[in-house]
Short mmCIF file of C-alpha atoms in Angstrom, two decimals:
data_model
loop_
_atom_site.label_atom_id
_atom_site.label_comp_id
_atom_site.label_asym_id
_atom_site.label_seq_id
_atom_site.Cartn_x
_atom_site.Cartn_y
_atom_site.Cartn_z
CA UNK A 1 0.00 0.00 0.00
CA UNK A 2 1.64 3.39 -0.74
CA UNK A 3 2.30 5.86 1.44
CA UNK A 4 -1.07 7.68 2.68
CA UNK A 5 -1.95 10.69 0.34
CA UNK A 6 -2.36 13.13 3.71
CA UNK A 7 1.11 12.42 5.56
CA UNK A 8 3.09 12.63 1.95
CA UNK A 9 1.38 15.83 1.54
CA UNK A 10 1.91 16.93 4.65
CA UNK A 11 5.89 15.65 4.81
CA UNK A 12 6.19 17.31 1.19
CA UNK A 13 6.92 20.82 3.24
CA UNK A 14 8.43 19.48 6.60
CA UNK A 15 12.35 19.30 7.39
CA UNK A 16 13.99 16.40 7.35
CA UNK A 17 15.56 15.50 10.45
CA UNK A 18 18.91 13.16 9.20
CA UNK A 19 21.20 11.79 11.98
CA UNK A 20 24.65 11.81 9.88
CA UNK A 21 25.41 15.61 12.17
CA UNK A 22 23.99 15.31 15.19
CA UNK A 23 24.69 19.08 15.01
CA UNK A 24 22.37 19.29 11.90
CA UNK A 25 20.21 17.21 13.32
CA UNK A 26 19.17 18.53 15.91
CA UNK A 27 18.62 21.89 14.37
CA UNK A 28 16.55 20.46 12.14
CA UNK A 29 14.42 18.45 14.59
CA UNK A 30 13.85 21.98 16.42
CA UNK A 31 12.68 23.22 13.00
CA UNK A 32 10.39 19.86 12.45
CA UNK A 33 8.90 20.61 16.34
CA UNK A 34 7.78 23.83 15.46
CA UNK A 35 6.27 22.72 11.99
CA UNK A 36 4.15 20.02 13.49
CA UNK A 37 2.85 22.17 16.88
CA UNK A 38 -0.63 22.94 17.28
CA UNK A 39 -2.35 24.61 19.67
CA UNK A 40 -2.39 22.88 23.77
CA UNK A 41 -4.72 24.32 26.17
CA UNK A 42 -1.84 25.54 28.74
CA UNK A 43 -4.20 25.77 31.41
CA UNK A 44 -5.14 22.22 31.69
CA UNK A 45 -2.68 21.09 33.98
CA UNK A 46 -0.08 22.47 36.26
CA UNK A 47 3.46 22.17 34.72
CA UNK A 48 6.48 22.39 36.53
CA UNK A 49 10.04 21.20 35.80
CA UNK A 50 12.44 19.84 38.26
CA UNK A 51 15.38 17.92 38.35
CA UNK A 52 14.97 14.56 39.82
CA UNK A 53 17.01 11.55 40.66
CA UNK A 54 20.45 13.42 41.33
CA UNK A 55 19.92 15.97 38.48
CA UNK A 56 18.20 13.75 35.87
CA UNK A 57 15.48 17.16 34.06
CA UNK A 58 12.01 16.25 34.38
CA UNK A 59 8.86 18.17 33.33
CA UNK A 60 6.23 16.69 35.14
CA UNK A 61 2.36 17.38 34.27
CA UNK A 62 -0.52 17.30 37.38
CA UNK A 63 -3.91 16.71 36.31
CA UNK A 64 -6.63 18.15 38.00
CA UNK A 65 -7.55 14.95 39.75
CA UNK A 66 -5.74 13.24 41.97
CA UNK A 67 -4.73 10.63 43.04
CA UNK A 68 -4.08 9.65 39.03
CA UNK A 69 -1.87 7.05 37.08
CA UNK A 70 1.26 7.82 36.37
CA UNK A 71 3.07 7.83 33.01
CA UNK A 72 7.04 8.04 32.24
CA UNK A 73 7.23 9.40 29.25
CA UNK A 74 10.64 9.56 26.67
CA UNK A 75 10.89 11.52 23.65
CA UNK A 76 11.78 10.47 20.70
CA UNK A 77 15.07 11.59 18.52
CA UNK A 78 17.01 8.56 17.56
CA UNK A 79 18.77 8.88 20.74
CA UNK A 80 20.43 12.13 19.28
CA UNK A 81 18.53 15.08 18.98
CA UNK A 82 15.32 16.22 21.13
CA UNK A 83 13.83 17.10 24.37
CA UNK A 84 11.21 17.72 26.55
CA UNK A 85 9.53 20.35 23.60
CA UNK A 86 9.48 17.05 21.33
CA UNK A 87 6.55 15.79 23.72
CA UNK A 88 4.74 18.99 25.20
CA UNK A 89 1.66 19.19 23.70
CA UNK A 90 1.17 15.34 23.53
CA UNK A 91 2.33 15.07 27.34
CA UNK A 92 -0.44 18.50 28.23
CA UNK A 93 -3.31 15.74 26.67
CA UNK A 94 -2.93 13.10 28.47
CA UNK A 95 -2.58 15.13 31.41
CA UNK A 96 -5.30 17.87 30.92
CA UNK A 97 -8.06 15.66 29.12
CA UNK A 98 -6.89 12.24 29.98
CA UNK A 99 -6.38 12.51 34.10
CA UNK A 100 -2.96 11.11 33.56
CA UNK A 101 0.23 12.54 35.54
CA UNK A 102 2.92 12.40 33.35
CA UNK A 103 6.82 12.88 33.67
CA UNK A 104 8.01 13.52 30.61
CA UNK A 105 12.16 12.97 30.93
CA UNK A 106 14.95 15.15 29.03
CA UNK A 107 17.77 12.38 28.94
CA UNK A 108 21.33 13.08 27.99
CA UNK A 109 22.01 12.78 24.37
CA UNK A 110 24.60 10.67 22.18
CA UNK A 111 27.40 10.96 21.06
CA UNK A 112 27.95 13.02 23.86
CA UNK A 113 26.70 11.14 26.03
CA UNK A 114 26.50 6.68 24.34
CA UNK A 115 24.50 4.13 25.86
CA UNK A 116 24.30 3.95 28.81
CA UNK A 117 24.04 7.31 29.97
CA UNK A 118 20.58 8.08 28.42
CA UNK A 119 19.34 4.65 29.53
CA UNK A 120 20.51 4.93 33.27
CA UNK A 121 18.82 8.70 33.31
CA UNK A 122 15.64 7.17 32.59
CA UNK A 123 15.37 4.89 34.32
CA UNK A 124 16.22 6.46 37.50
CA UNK A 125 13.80 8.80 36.54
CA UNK A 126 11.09 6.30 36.86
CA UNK A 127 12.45 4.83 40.25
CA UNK A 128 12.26 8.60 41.33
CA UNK A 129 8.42 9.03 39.92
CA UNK A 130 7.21 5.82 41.41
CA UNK A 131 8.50 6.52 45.16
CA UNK A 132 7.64 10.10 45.01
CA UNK A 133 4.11 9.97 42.92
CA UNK A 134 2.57 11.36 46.24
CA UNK A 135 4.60 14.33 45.75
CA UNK A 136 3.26 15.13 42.27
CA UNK A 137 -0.30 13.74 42.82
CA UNK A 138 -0.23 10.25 41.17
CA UNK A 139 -0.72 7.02 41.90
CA UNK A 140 2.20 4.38 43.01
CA UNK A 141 0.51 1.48 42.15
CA UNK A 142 -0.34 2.36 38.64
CA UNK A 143 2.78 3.51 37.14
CA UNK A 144 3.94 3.21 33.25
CA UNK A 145 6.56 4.00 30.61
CA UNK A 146 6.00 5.33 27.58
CA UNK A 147 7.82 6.57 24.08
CA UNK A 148 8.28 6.62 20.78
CA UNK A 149 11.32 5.68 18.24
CA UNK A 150 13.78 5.90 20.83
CA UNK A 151 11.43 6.51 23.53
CA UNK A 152 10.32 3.56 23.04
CA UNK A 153 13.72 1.75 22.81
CA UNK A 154 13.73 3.86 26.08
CA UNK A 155 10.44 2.53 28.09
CA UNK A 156 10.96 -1.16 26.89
CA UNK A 157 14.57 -1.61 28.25
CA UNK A 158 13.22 0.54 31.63
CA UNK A 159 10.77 -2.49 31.85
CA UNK A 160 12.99 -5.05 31.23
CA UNK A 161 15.59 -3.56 33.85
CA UNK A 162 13.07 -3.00 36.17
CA UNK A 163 11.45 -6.82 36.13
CA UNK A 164 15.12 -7.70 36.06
CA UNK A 165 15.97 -5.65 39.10
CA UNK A 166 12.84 -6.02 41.17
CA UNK A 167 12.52 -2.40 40.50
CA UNK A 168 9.28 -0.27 40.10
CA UNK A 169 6.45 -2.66 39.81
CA UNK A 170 5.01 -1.14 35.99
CA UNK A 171 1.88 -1.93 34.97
CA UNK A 172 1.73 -1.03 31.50
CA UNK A 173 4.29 0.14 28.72
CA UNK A 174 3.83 1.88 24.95
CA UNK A 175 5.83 1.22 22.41
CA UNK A 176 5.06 3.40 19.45
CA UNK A 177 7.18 2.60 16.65
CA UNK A 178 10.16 1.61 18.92
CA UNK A 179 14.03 1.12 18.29
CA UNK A 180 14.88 -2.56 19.03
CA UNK A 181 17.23 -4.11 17.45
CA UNK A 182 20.60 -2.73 16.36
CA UNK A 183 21.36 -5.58 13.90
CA UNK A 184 19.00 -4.14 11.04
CA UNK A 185 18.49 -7.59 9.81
CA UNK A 186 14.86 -7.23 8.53
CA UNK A 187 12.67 -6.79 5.43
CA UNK A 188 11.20 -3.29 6.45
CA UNK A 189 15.43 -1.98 7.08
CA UNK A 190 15.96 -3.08 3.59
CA UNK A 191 13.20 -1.94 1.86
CA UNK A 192 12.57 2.02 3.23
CA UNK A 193 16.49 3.62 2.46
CA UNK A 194 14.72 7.13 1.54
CA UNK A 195 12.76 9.42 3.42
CA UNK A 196 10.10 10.45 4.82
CA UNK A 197 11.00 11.34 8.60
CA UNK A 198 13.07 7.98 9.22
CA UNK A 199 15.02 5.32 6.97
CA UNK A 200 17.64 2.80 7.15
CA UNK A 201 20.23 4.94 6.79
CA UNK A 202 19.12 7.21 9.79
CA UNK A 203 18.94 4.41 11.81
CA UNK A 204 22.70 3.32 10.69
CA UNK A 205 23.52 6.69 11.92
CA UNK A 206 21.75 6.43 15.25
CA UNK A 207 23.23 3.28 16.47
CA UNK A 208 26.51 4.33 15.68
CA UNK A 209 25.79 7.51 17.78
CA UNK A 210 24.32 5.66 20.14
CA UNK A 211 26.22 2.57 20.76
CA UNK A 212 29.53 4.85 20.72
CA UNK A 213 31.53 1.76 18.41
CA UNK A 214 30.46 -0.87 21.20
CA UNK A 215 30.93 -4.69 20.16
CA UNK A 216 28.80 -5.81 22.87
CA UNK A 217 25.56 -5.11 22.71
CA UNK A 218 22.79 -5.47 25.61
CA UNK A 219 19.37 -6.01 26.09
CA UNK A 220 18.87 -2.67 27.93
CA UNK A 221 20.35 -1.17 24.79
CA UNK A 222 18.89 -3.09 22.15
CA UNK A 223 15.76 -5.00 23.98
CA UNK A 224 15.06 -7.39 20.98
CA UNK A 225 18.08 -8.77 22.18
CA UNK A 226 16.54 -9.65 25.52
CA UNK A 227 16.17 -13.85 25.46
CA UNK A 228 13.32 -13.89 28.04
CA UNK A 229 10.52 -11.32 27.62
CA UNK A 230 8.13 -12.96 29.89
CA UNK A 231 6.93 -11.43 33.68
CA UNK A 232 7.16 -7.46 31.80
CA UNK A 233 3.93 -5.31 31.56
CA UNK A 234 1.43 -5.41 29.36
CA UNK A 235 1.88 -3.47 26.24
CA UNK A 236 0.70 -1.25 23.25
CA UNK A 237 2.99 -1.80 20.36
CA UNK A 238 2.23 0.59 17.23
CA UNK A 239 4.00 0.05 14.17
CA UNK A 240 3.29 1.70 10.85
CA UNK A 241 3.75 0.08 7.58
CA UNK A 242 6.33 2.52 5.73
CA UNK A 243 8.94 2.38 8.55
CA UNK A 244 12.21 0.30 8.54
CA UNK A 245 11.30 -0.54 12.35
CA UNK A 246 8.53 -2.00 11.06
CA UNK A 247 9.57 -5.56 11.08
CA UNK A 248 11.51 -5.10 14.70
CA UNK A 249 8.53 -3.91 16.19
CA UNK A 250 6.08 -6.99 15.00
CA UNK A 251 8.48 -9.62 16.07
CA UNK A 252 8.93 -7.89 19.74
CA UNK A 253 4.88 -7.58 19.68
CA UNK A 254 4.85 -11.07 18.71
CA UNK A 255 7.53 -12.18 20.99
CA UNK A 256 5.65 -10.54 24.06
CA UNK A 257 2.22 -12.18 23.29
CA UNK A 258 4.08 -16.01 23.28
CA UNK A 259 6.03 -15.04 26.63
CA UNK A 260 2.83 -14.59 27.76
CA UNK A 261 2.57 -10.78 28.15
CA UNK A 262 -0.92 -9.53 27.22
CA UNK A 263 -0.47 -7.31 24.00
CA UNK A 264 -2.15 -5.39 21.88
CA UNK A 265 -0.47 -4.64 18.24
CA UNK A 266 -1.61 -2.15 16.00
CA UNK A 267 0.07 -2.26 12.30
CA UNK A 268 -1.31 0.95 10.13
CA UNK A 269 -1.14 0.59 6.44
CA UNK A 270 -0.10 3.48 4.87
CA UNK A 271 1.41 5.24 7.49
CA UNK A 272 5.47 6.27 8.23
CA UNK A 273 7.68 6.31 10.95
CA UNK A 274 6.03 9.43 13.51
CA UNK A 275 3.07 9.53 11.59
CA UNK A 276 0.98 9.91 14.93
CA UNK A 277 2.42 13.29 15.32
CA UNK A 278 1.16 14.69 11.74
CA UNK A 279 -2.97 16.14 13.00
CA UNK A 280 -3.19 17.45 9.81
CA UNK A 281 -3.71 13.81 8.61
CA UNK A 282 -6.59 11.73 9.72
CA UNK A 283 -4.36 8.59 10.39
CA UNK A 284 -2.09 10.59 12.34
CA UNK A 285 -5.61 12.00 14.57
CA UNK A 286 -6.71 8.24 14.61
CA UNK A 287 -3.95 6.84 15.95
CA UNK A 288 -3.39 9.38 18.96
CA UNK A 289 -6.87 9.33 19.70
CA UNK A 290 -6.25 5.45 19.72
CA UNK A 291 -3.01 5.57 22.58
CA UNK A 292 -5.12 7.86 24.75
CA UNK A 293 -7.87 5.58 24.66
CA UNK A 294 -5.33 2.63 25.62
CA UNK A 295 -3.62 4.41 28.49
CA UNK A 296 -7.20 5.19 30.17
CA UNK A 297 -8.47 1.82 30.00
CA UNK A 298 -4.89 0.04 30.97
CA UNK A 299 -4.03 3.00 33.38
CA UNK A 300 -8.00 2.93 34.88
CA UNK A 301 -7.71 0.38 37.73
CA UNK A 302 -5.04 -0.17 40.44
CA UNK A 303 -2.12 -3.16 39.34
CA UNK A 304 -2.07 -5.09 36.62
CA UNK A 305 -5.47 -6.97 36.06
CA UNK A 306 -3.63 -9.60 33.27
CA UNK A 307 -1.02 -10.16 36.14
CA UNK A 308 2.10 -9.18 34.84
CA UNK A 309 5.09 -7.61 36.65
CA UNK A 310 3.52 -5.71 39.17
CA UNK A 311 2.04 -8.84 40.93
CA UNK A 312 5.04 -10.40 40.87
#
């Protein structure tokens, strides 16, 4: 199916973030923020930023009821460009209109800064939001991660560390179009090499940002390299069709639903890599609509009701 006639018009006159410079890059990802922001309703919920976790910056969003879930939240960025702007809006929904408290986390970038640095930020962030949700008015027992791209690299090694670990007892994580495996071994890597937004070649770029010329590659860096996926969270896994992840993210979907994790997997035809962030297009409206309506009704009740790591 080709690429949906909405997002290609809308990506015909949005920059193109490459990874080659992260210097570049990240200029341009600035420039692609500001082309895709719409309007947030500020007054929705009380923002504040703060530096957590022995100096890890945090912006966290309080709804207006409380005691709510919780939800850890990592941008996107191919571990190299972005921050806490990347996810505003997006973060002021789910907190405003959706009754979720979010902490949305501004981890340290590569090359600077290669795996693990980024990785260990996060996910002492999350320690930090789950033994001081009191402080921020959420809920302890009904904690999540959350990202996309890298984000969701991010959230799915946090879970795995955390099961690992005996760490914060998650209840849910989503994975929109996450980073998984470095190897770029599949179909989808082969097939998109060009643009729009993300290709093959970006993601070349990212792990070798990322990984900082590392031979040996972990789970918590790579988490389709994890060989036991059972006793994590249930998840959300979105994966759009035009997207060299594509192929990463069904097989960890897949993988999670025969470890027994209870999953739900959404692949959209027609859609690219960071699709859900284009309103102009109604798959991009659909499918955020769709992860709001997931997080209420897998954030709505205290634990995990399929029994996953948080009754363990």
């Amino acid at each position: 199916m080709p690429l949906d006639a909405e997002l290609a018009a809308a990506l015909g006159g949005m920059p193109y973030v490459g990874l080659a410079d992260p210097v570049r890059a990240r200029a341009a990802m600035n420039d692609l923020v500001r082309a895709l922001a719409r309007p947030a309703g500020e007054g929705r919920a009380v923002v504040e930023d703060r530096l957590v976790a022995g100096g890890v910056p945090v912006r966290i969003y309080r709804p207006r009821e409380t005691p709510a879930p919780v939800l850890v939240y990592f941008h996107g960025g191919g571990f190299v460009t972005g921050g806490l702007e990347n996810e505003h809006e997006r973060c002021l929904r789910f907190a405003g209109e959706d009754g979720i408290a979010v902490v949305s986390v501004d981890y340290r970038l590569a090359p600077e800064h290669p795996f693990p640095v980024g990785f260990e930020d996060c996910y002492a962030a999350t320690v930090w939001a789950h033994e001081h949700a009191e402080e921020f008015g959420g809920d302890a027992e009904r904690v999540a991660v959350g990202g996309g791209s890298a984000g969701g690299a991010l959230a799915a090694a946090v879970a795995l560390r955390a099961r690992d670990e005996g760490g914060p007892p998650l209840v849910f994580q989503m994975l929109l179009y996450p980073v998984l495996d470095d190897r770029m071994a599949t179909p989808s890597m082969r097939a998109f090499t060009e643009p729009p937004l993300f290709n093959s070649g970006d993601v070349r770029h990212m792990w070798r940002h990322y990984l900082g010329g590392r031979a040996d590659v972990p789970a918590y860096a790579a988490p389709a390299r994890a060989e036991d996926l059972s006793g994590l969270p249930r998840a959300y896994v979105l994966v759009p069709e035009h997207d060299p992840l594509r192929d990463e993210g069904l097989a960890y979907a897949h993988r999670l639903i025969v470890s027994g994790v209870p999953t739900e997997l959404h692949h959209v035809p027609g859609a690219c890599h960071g699709f859900d962030g284009i309103m102009s297009a109604r798959l991009g409206r659909l499918a955020f609509e769709e992860e709001r309506a997931v997080l209420r009704r897998c954030l709505s009740g205290r634990g995990s009701p399929e029994g996953g790591h948080a009754n363990r």
